[in-house]
PDB file of C-alpha atoms and ligand atoms in Angstrom:
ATOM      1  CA  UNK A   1      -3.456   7.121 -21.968  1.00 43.00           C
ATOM      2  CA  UNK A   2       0.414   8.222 -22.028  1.00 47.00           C
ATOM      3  CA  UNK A   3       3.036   9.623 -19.978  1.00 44.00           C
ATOM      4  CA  UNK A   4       1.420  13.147 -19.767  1.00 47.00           C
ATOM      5  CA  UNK A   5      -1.472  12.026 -17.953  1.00 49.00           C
ATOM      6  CA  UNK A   6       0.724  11.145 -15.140  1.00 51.00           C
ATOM      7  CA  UNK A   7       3.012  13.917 -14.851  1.00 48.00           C
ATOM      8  CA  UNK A   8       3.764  12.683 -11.452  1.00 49.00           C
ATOM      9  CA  UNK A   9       5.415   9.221 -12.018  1.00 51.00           C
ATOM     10  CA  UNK A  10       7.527  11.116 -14.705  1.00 52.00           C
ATOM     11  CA  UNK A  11      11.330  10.690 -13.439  1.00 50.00           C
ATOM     12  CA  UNK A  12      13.028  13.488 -12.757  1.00 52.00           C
ATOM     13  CA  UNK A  13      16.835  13.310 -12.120  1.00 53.00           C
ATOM     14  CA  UNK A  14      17.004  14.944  -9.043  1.00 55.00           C
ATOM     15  CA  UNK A  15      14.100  12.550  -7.033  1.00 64.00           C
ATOM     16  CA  UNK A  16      16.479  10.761  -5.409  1.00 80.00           C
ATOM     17  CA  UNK A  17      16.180   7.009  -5.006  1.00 88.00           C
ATOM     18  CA  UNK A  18      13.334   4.634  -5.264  1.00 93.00           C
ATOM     19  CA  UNK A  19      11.271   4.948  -2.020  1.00 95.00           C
ATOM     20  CA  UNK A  20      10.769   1.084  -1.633  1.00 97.00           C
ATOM     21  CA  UNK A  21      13.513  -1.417  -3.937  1.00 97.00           C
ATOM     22  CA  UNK A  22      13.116  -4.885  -3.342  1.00 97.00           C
ATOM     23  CA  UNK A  23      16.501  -6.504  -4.340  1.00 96.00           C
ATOM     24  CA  UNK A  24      16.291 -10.470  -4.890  1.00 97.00           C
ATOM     25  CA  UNK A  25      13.476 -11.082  -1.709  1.00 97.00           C
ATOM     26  CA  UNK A  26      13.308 -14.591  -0.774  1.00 97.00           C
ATOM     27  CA  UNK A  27      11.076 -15.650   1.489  1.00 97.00           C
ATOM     28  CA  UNK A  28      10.276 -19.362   3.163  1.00 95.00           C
ATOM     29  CA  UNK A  29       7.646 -20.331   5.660  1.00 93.00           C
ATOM     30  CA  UNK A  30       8.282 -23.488   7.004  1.00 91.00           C
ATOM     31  CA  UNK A  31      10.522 -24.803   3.998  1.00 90.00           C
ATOM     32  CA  UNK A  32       7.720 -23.412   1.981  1.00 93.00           C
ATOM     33  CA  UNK A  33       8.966 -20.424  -0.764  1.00 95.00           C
ATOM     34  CA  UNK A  34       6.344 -17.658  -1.316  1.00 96.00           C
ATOM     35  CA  UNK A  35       8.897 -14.612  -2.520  1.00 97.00           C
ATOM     36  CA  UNK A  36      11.779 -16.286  -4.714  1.00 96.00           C
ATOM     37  CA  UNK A  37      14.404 -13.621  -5.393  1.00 93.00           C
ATOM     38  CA  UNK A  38      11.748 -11.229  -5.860  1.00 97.00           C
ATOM     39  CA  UNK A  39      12.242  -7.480  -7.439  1.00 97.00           C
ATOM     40  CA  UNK A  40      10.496  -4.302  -7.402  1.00 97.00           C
ATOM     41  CA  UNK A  41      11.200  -0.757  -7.115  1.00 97.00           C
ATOM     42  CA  UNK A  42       8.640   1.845  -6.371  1.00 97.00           C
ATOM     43  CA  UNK A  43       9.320   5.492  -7.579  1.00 95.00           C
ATOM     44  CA  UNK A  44       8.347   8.124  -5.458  1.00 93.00           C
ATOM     45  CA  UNK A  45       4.562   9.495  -6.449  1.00 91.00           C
ATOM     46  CA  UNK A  46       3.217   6.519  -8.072  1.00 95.00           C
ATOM     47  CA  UNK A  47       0.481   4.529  -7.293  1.00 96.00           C
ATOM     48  CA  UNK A  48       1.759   1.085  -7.480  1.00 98.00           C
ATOM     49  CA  UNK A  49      -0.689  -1.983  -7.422  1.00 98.00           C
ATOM     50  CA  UNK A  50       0.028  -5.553  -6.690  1.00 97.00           C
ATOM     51  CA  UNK A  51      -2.020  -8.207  -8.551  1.00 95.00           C
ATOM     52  CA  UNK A  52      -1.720 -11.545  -7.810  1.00 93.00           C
ATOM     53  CA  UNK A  53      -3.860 -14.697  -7.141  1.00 90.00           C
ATOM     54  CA  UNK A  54      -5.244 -15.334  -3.640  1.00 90.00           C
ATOM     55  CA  UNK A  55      -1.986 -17.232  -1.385  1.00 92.00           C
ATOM     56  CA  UNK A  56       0.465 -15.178  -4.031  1.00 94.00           C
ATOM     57  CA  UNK A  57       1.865 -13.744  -1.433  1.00 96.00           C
ATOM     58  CA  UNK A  58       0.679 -10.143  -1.658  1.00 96.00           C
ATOM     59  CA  UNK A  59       0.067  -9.376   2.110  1.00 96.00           C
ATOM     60  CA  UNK A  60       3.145 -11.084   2.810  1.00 96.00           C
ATOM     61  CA  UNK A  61       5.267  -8.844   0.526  1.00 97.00           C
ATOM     62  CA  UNK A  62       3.742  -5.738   2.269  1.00 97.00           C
ATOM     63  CA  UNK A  63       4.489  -7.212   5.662  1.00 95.00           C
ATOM     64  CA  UNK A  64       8.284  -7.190   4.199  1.00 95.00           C
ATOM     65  CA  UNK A  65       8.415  -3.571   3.526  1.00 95.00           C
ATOM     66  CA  UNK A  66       6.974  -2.460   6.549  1.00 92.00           C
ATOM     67  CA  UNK A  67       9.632  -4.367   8.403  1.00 89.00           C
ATOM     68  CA  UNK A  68       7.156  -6.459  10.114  1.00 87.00           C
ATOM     69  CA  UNK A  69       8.622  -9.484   8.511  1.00 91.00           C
ATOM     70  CA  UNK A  70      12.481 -10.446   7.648  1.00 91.00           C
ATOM     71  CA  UNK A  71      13.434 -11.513   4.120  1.00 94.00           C
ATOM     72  CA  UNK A  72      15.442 -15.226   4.172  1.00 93.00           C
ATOM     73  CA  UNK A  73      17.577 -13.318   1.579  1.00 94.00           C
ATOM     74  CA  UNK A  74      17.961 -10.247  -0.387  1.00 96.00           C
ATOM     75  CA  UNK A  75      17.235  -6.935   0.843  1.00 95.00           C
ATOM     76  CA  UNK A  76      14.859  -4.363   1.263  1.00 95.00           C
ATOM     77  CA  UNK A  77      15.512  -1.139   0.907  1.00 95.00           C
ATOM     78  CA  UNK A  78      13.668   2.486   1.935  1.00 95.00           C
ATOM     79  CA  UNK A  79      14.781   5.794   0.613  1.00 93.00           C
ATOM     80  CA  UNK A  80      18.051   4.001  -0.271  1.00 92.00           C
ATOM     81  CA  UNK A  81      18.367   2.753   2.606  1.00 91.00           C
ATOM     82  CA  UNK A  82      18.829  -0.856   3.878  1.00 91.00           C
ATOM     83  CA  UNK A  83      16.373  -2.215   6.535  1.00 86.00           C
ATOM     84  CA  UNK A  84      18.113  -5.235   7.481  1.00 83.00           C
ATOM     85  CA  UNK A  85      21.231  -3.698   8.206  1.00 83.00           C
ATOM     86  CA  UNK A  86      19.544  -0.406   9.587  1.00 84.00           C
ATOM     87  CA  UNK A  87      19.892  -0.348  13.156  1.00 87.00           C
ATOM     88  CA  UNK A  88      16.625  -0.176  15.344  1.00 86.00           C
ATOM     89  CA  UNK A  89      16.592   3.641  15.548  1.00 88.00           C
ATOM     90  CA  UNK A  90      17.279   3.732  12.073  1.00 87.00           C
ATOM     91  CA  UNK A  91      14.003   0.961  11.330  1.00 86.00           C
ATOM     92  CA  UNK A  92      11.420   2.989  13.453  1.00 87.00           C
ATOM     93  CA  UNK A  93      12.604   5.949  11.708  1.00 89.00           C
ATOM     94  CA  UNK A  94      11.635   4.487   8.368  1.00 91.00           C
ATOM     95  CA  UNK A  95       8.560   2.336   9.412  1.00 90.00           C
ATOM     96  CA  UNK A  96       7.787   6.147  11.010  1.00 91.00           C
ATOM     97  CA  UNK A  97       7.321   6.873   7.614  1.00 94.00           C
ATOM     98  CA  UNK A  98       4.865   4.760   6.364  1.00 95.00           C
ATOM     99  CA  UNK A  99       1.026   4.035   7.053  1.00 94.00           C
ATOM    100  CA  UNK A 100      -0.506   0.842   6.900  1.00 94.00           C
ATOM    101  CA  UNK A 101      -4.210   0.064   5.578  1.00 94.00           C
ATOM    102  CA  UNK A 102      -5.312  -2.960   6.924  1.00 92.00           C
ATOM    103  CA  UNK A 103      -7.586  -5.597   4.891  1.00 88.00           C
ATOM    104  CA  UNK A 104      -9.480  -5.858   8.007  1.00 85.00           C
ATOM    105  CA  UNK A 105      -9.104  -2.587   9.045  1.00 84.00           C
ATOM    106  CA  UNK A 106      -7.586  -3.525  11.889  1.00 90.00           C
ATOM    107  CA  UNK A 107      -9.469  -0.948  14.788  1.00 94.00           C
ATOM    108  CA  UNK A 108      -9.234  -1.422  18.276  1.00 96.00           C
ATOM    109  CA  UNK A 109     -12.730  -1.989  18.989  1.00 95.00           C
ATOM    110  CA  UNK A 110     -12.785  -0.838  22.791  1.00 96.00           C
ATOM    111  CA  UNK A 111     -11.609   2.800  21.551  1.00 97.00           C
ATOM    112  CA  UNK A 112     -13.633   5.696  19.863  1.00 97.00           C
ATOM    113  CA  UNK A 113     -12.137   6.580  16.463  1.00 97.00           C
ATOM    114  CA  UNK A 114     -11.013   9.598  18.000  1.00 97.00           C
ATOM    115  CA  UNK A 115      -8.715   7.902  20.087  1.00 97.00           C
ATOM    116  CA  UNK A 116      -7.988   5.041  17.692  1.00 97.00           C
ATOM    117  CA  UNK A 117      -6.893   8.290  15.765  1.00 97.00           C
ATOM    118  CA  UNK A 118      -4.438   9.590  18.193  1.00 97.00           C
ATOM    119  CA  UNK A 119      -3.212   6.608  19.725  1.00 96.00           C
ATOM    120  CA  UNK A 120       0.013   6.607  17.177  1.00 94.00           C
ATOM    121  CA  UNK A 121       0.750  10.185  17.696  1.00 95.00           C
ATOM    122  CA  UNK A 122       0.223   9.910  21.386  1.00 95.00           C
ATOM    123  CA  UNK A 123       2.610   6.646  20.860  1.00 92.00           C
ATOM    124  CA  UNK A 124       5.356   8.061  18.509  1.00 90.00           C
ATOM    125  CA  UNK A 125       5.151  11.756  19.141  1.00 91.00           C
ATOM    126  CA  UNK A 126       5.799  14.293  21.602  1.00 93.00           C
ATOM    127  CA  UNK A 127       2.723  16.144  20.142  1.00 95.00           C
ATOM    128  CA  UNK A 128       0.366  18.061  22.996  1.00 96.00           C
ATOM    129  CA  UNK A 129      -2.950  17.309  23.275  1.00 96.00           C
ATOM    130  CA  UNK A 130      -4.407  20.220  21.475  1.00 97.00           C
ATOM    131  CA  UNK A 131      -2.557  19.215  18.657  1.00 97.00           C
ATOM    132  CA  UNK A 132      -3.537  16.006  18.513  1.00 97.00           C
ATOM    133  CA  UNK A 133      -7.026  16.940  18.811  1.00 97.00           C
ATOM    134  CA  UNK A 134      -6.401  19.225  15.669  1.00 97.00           C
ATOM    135  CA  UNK A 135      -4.977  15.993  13.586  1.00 97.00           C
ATOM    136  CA  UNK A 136      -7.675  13.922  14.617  1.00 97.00           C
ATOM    137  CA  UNK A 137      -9.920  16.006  13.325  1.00 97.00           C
ATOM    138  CA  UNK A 138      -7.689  16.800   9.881  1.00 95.00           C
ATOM    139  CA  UNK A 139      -7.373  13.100   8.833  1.00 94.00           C
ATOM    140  CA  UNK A 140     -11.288  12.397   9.601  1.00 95.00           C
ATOM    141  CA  UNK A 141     -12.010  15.476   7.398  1.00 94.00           C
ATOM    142  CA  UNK A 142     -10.118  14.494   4.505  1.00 90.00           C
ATOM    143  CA  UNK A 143     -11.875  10.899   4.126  1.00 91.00           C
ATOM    144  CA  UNK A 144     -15.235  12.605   4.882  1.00 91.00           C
ATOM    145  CA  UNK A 145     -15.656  11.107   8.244  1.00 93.00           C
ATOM    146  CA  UNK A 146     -15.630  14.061  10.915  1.00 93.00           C
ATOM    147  CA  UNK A 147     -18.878  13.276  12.510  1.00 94.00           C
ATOM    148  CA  UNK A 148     -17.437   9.639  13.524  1.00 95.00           C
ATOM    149  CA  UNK A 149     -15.548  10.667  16.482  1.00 95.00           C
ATOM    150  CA  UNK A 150     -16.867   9.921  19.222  1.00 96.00           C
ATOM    151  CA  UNK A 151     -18.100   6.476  17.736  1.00 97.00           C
ATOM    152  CA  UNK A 152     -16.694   2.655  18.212  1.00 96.00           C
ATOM    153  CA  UNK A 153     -15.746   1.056  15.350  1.00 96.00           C
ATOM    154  CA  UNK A 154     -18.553  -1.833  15.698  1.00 95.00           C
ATOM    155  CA  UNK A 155     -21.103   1.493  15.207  1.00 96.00           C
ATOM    156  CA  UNK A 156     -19.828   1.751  11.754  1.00 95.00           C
ATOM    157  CA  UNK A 157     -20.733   0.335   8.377  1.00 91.00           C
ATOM    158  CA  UNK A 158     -17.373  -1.686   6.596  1.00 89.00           C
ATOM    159  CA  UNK A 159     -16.902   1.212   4.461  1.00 89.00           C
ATOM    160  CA  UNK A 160     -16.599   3.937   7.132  1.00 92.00           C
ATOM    161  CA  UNK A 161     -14.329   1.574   8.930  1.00 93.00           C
ATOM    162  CA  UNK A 162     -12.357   1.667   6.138  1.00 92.00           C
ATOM    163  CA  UNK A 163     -12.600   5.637   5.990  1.00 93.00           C
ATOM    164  CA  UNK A 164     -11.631   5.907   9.249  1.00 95.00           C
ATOM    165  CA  UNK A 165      -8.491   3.318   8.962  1.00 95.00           C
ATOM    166  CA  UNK A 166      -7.054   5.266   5.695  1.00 94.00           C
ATOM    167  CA  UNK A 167      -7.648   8.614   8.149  1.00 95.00           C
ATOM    168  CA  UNK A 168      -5.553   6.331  10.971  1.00 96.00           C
ATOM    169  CA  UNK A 169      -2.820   5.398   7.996  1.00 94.00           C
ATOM    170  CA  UNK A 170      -2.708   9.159   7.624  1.00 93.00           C
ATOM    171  CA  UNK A 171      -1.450  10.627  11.437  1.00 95.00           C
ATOM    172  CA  UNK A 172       1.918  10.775  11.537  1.00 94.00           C
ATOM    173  CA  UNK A 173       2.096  12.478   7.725  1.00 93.00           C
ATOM    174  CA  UNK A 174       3.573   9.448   6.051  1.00 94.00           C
ATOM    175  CA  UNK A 175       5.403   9.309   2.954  1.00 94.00           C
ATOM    176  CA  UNK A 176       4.377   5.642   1.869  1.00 96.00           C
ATOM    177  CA  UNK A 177       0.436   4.123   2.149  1.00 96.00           C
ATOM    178  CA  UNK A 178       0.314   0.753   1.922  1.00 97.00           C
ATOM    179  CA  UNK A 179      -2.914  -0.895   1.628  1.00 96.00           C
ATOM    180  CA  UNK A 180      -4.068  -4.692   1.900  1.00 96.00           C
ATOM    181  CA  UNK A 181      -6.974  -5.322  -0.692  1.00 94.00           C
ATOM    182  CA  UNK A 182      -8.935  -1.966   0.107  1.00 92.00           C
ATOM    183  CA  UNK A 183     -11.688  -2.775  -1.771  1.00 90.00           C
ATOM    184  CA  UNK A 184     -12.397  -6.279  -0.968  1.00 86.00           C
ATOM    185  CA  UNK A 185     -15.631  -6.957   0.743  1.00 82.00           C
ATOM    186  CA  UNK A 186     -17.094  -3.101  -0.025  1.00 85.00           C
ATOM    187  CA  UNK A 187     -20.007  -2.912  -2.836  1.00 86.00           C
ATOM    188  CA  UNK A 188     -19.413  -1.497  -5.901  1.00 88.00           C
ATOM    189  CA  UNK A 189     -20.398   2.133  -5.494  1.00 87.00           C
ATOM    190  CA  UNK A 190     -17.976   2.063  -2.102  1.00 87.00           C
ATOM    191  CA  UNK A 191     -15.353   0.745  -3.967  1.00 90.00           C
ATOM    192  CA  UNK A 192     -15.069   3.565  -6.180  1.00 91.00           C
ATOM    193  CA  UNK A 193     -15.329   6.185  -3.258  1.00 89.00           C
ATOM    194  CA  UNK A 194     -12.156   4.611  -1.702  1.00 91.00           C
ATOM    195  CA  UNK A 195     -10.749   4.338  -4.958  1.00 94.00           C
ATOM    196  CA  UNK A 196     -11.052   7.798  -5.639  1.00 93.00           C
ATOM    197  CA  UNK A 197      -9.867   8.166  -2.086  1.00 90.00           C
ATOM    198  CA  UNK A 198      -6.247   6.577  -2.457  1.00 93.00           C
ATOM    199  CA  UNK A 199      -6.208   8.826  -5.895  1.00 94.00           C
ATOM    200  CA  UNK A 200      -7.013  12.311  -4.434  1.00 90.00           C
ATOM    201  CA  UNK A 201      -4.529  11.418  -1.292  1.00 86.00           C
ATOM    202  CA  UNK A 202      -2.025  10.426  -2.812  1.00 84.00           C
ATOM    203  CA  UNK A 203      -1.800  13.478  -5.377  1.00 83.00           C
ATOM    204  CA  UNK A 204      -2.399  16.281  -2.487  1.00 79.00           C
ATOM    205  CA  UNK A 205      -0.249  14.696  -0.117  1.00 76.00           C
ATOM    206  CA  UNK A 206       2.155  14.068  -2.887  1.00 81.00           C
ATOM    207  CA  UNK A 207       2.516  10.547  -1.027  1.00 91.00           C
ATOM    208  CA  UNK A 208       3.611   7.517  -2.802  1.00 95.00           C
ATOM    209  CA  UNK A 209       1.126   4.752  -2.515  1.00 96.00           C
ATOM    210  CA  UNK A 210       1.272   0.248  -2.635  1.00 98.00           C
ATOM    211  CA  UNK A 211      -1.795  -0.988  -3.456  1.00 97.00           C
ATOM    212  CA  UNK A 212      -2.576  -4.947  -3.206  1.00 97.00           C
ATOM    213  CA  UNK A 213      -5.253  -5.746  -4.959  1.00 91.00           C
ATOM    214  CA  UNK A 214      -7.366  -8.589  -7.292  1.00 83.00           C
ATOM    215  CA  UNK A 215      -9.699  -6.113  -8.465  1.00 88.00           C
ATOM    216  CA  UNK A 216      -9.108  -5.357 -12.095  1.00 90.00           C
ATOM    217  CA  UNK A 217     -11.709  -2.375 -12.485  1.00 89.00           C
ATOM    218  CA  UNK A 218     -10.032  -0.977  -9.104  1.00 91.00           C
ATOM    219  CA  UNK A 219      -6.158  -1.500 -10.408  1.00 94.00           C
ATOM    220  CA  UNK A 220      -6.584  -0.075 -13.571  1.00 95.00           C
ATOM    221  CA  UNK A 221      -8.429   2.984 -12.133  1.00 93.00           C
ATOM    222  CA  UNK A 222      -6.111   4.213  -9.458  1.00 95.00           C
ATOM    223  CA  UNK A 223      -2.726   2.545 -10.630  1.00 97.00           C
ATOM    224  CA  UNK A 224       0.442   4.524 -12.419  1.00 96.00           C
ATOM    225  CA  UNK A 225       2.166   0.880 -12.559  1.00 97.00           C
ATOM    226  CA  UNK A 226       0.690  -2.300 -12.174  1.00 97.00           C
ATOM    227  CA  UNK A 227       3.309  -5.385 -11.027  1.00 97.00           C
ATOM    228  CA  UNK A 228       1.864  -9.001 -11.198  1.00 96.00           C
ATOM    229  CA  UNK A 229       3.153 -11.391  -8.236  1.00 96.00           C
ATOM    230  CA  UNK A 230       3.013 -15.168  -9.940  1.00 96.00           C
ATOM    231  CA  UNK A 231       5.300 -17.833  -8.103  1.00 95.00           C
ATOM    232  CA  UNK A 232       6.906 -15.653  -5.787  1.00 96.00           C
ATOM    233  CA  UNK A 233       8.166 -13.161  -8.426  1.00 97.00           C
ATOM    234  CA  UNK A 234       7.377  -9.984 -10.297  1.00 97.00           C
ATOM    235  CA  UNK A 235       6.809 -11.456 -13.772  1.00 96.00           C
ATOM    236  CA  UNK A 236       5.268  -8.394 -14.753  1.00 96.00           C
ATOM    237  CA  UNK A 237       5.430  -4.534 -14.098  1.00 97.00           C
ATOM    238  CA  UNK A 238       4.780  -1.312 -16.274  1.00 97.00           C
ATOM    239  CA  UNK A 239       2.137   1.220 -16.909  1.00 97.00           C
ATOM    240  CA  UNK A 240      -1.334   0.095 -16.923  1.00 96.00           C
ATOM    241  CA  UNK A 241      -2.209   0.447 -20.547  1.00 96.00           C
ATOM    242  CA  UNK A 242       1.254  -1.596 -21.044  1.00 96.00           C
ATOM    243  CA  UNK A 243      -0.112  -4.212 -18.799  1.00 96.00           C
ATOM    244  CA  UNK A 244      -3.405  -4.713 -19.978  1.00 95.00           C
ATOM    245  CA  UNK A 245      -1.696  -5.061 -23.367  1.00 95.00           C
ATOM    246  CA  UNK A 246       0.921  -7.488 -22.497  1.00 95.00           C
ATOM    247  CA  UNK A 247       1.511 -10.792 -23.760  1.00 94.00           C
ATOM    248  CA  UNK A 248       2.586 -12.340 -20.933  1.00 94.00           C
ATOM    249  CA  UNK A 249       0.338 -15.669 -20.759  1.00 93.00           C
ATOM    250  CA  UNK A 250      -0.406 -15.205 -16.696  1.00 93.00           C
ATOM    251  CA  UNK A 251      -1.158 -11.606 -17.182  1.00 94.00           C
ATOM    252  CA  UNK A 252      -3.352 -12.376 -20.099  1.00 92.00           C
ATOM    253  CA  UNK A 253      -5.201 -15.037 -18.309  1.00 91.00           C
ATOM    254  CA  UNK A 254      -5.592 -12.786 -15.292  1.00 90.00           C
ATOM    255  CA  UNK A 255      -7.198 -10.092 -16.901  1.00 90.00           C
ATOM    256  CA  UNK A 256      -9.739 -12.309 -18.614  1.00 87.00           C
ATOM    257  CA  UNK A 257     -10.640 -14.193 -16.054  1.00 83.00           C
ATOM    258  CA  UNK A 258      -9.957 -17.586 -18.066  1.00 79.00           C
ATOM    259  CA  UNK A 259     -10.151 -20.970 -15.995  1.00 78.00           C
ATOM    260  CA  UNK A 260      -7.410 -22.031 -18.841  1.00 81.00           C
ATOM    261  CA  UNK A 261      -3.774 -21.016 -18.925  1.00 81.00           C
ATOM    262  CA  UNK A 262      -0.469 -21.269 -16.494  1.00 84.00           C
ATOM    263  CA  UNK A 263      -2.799 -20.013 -13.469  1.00 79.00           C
ATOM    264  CA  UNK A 264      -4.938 -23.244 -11.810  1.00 78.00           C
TER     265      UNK A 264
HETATM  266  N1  LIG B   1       3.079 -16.446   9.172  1.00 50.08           N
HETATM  267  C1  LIG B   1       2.936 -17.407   8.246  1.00 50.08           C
HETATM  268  N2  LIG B   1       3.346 -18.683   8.476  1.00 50.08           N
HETATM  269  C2  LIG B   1       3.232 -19.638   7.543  1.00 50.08           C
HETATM  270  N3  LIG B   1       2.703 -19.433   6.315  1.00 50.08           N
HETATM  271  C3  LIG B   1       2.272 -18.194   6.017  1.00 50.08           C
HETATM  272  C4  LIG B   1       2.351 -17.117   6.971  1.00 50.08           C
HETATM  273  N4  LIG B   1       1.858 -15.988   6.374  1.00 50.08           N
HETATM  274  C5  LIG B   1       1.467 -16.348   5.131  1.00 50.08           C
HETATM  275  N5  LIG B   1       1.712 -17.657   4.913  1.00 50.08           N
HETATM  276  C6  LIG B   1       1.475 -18.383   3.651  1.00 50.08           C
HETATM  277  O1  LIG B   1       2.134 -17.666   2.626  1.00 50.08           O
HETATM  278  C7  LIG B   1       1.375 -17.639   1.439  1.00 50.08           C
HETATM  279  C8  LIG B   1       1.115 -16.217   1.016  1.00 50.08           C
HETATM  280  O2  LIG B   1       0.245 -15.589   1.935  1.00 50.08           O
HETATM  281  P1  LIG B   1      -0.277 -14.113   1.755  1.00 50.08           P
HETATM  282  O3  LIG B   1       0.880 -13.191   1.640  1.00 50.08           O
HETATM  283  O4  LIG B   1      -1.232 -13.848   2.856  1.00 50.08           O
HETATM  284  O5  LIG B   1      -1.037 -14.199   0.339  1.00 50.08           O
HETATM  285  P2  LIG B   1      -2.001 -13.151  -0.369  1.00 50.08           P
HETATM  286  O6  LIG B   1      -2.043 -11.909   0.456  1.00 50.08           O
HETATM  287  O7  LIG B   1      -1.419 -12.940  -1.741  1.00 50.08           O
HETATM  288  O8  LIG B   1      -3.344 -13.811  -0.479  1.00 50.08           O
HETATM  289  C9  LIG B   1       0.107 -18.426   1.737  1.00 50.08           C
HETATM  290  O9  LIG B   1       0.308 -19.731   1.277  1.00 50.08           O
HETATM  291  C10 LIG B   1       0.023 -18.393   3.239  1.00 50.08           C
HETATM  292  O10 LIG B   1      -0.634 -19.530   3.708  1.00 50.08           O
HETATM  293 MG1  LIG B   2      -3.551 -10.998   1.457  1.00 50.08          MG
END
């Protein structure tokens, strides 16, 4: 594979800054580092997946760039600009911007996925009813799951719930997914229909994507760049071929699955 198959990720000088940098992230919980002066930058149009070791931190990083979490020190940055010294208008207007795919999907179980649907357009726009109605039924559409409306969650099978919560991710039109180990839990054949999912998405919508996941089959399928999380750091980021050629002695263990090495 080269550049050309990805004419997407190719930089052009006029696309403006990274949507996501991560500039020297630290993180602590309870005197605890997971993130140590972590950094990552995420051009617009890729598909960026995050490997990492169960506890890496992977979820928590995520958490970080949706502003649901602050950084101990360092910054965060989206479209250029600085979350943590973005005023509140200025953080809803970003976190606006980007849609969240739960590893649990994360439903409200006492609503129909109609209204699970609406509820953040109801909640964040001024959009009329008709209109919501019409996006509803757009977003279940595109992840083949129009006949699902009227349903509860707890009538669905794992893998339409996780249909429906990429169609949720996808209301307000964002310009960043982010999603929490997609894959896990789904059998193989479901994998690769939500992995072709995130792919055909993300090129129509022209959205750029962050996808967590241990999965090698899965990362190496829908990624542009693959980073590896190991001690609280990016030890590792670059094109997938790159990565599955590196020499990096975590990365190498990683992708072979090897009991022996600096992972235990
Ligand atoms: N709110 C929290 N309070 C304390 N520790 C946490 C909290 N969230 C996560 N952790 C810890 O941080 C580490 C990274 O967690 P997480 O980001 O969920 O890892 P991953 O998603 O890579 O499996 C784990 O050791 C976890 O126990
Ligand atoms: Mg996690």
């Amino acid at each position: 594979m080269n550049e050309r198959d990805h004419p997407a990720v190719r930089q052009e000088p006029w696309a403006g800054p990274p949507i996501v940098e991560l500039r020297g992230v630290h993180l602590e919980f309870e005197g605890k580092p997971i993130l140590r002066h972590l950094n990552l930058r995420v051009e617009r149009k890729q598909r960026m997946v995050i490997m990492g070791q169960s506890g890496a931190g992977k979820s928590t990083l995520l958490r970080l760039i949706l502003g649901i979490l602050q950084p101990s020190a360092g910054s965060i940055l989206f479209q250029g600009r600085n979350l943590n010294h973005a005023s509140r208008r200025e953080v809803n207007e970003s976190r606006i911007k980007m849609g969240m795919v739960y590893q649990s999907s994360a439903l409200i179980s006492s609503l129909t996925v109609r209204d699970n649907l609406a509820l953040p357009l109801e909640e964040l726009t001024h959009k009329r009813r008709a209109e919501i109605d019409r996006i509803v039924e757009e977003k279940l559409a595109l992840v083949g799951m129009e006949e699902t409306g009227p349903l509860l969650p707890n009538e669905l099978s794992g893998g339409m719930r996780k249909r429906v919560a990429i169609a949720r991710a996808l209301v307000l039109e964002p310009e960043l997914l982010l999603f929490d180990e997609p894959t896990t839990g789904l059998d193989p054949v479901l994998s690769s229909v939500i992995d072709e999912l995130i792919i055909s998405l993300t090129d129509k919508a022209h959205t750029t994507s962050i996808i967590v996941t241990h999965e090698l089959s899965s990362a190496f399928h829908i990624a542009t760049r693959i980073a590896m999380l190991f001690q609280g750091r990016i030890i590792e980021e670059d094109r997938p071929e790159r990565f599955r050629a590196s020499h990096n002695p975590v990365v190498e263990q990683f992708i072979e699955g090897r009991t022996e090495g600096p992972i235990h």
